Amino acid sequence: DYKVFEELGKGGFATVYKATRKIDNLEVACKMIDRKKIQKTSLQHRMQTRGTMHERLKSEIEIHSRLKHPHIVD
């Protein structure tokens, strides 16, 4: 469980928040995918960019999975 504080930044489909892990008060950055941003686009636009958005998300997940640091939550 985490306690979320302030927004640190936004990207194309996610927002990063400053948070602390409740169990040990470790300060972390928590990235949350914003479903509303993804759903807001028109059906036609989604059909045209589905592959692009999927590839961007997949690439970002792969990059994040390789990051190893005490302050990065798995």
XYZ file of C-alpha atoms in Angstrom:
74
model
C 0.000 0.000 0.000
C 1.132 3.512 -0.840
C 0.140 7.003 0.196
C 0.052 9.267 -2.866
C 0.907 12.938 -2.495
C 1.547 15.270 -5.387
C 1.742 14.975 -9.135
C 5.298 15.038 -10.463
C 4.631 14.866 -14.187
C 2.493 13.627 -17.059
C 3.183 11.747 -20.234
C 1.137 10.595 -23.182
C -0.907 8.088 -21.220
C 0.345 8.140 -17.641
C 0.896 10.406 -14.652
C 3.721 10.143 -12.122
C 3.007 10.899 -8.474
C 5.185 11.333 -5.410
C 4.222 8.641 -2.895
C 5.451 6.760 0.149
C 5.243 3.071 0.840
C 3.209 2.720 4.045
C 5.107 -0.240 5.473
C 8.450 1.608 5.730
C 7.776 5.202 4.604
C 10.070 4.790 1.589
C 9.586 7.724 -0.800
C 8.841 6.576 -4.352
C 7.571 7.830 -7.677
C 4.399 5.986 -8.670
C 3.485 5.891 -12.367
C -0.192 5.306 -13.114
C -1.695 4.693 -16.523
C -4.618 7.026 -17.165
C -7.387 4.919 -18.684
C -9.465 8.043 -19.399
C -6.744 9.479 -21.653
C -6.671 6.281 -23.655
C -10.476 5.998 -23.856
C -10.997 9.680 -24.777
C -9.733 9.292 -28.305
C -12.246 8.653 -31.065
C -12.802 5.124 -32.354
C -11.286 6.021 -35.728
C -8.212 7.515 -34.094
C -7.854 4.484 -31.834
C -8.033 2.157 -34.819
C -5.318 4.170 -36.590
C -3.016 4.425 -33.579
C -3.748 1.181 -31.754
C -0.526 -0.417 -32.922
C 1.473 2.704 -32.148
C 0.027 3.109 -28.645
C 0.431 -0.590 -27.956
C 4.057 -0.506 -29.087
C 4.789 2.610 -26.998
C 3.274 1.027 -23.898
C 5.043 -2.284 -24.521
C 8.367 -0.504 -25.035
C 7.933 1.549 -21.872
C 7.073 -1.547 -19.820
C 10.147 -3.359 -21.151
C 12.412 -0.404 -20.339
C 10.973 -0.021 -16.838
C 11.327 -3.738 -16.156
C 15.098 -3.450 -16.688
C 15.541 -0.628 -14.175
C 16.979 -1.772 -10.860
C 17.222 0.675 -7.968
C 16.281 0.548 -4.275
C 13.652 3.248 -4.837
C 12.026 1.545 -7.833
C 9.110 -0.695 -6.883
C 8.821 -3.967 -8.809
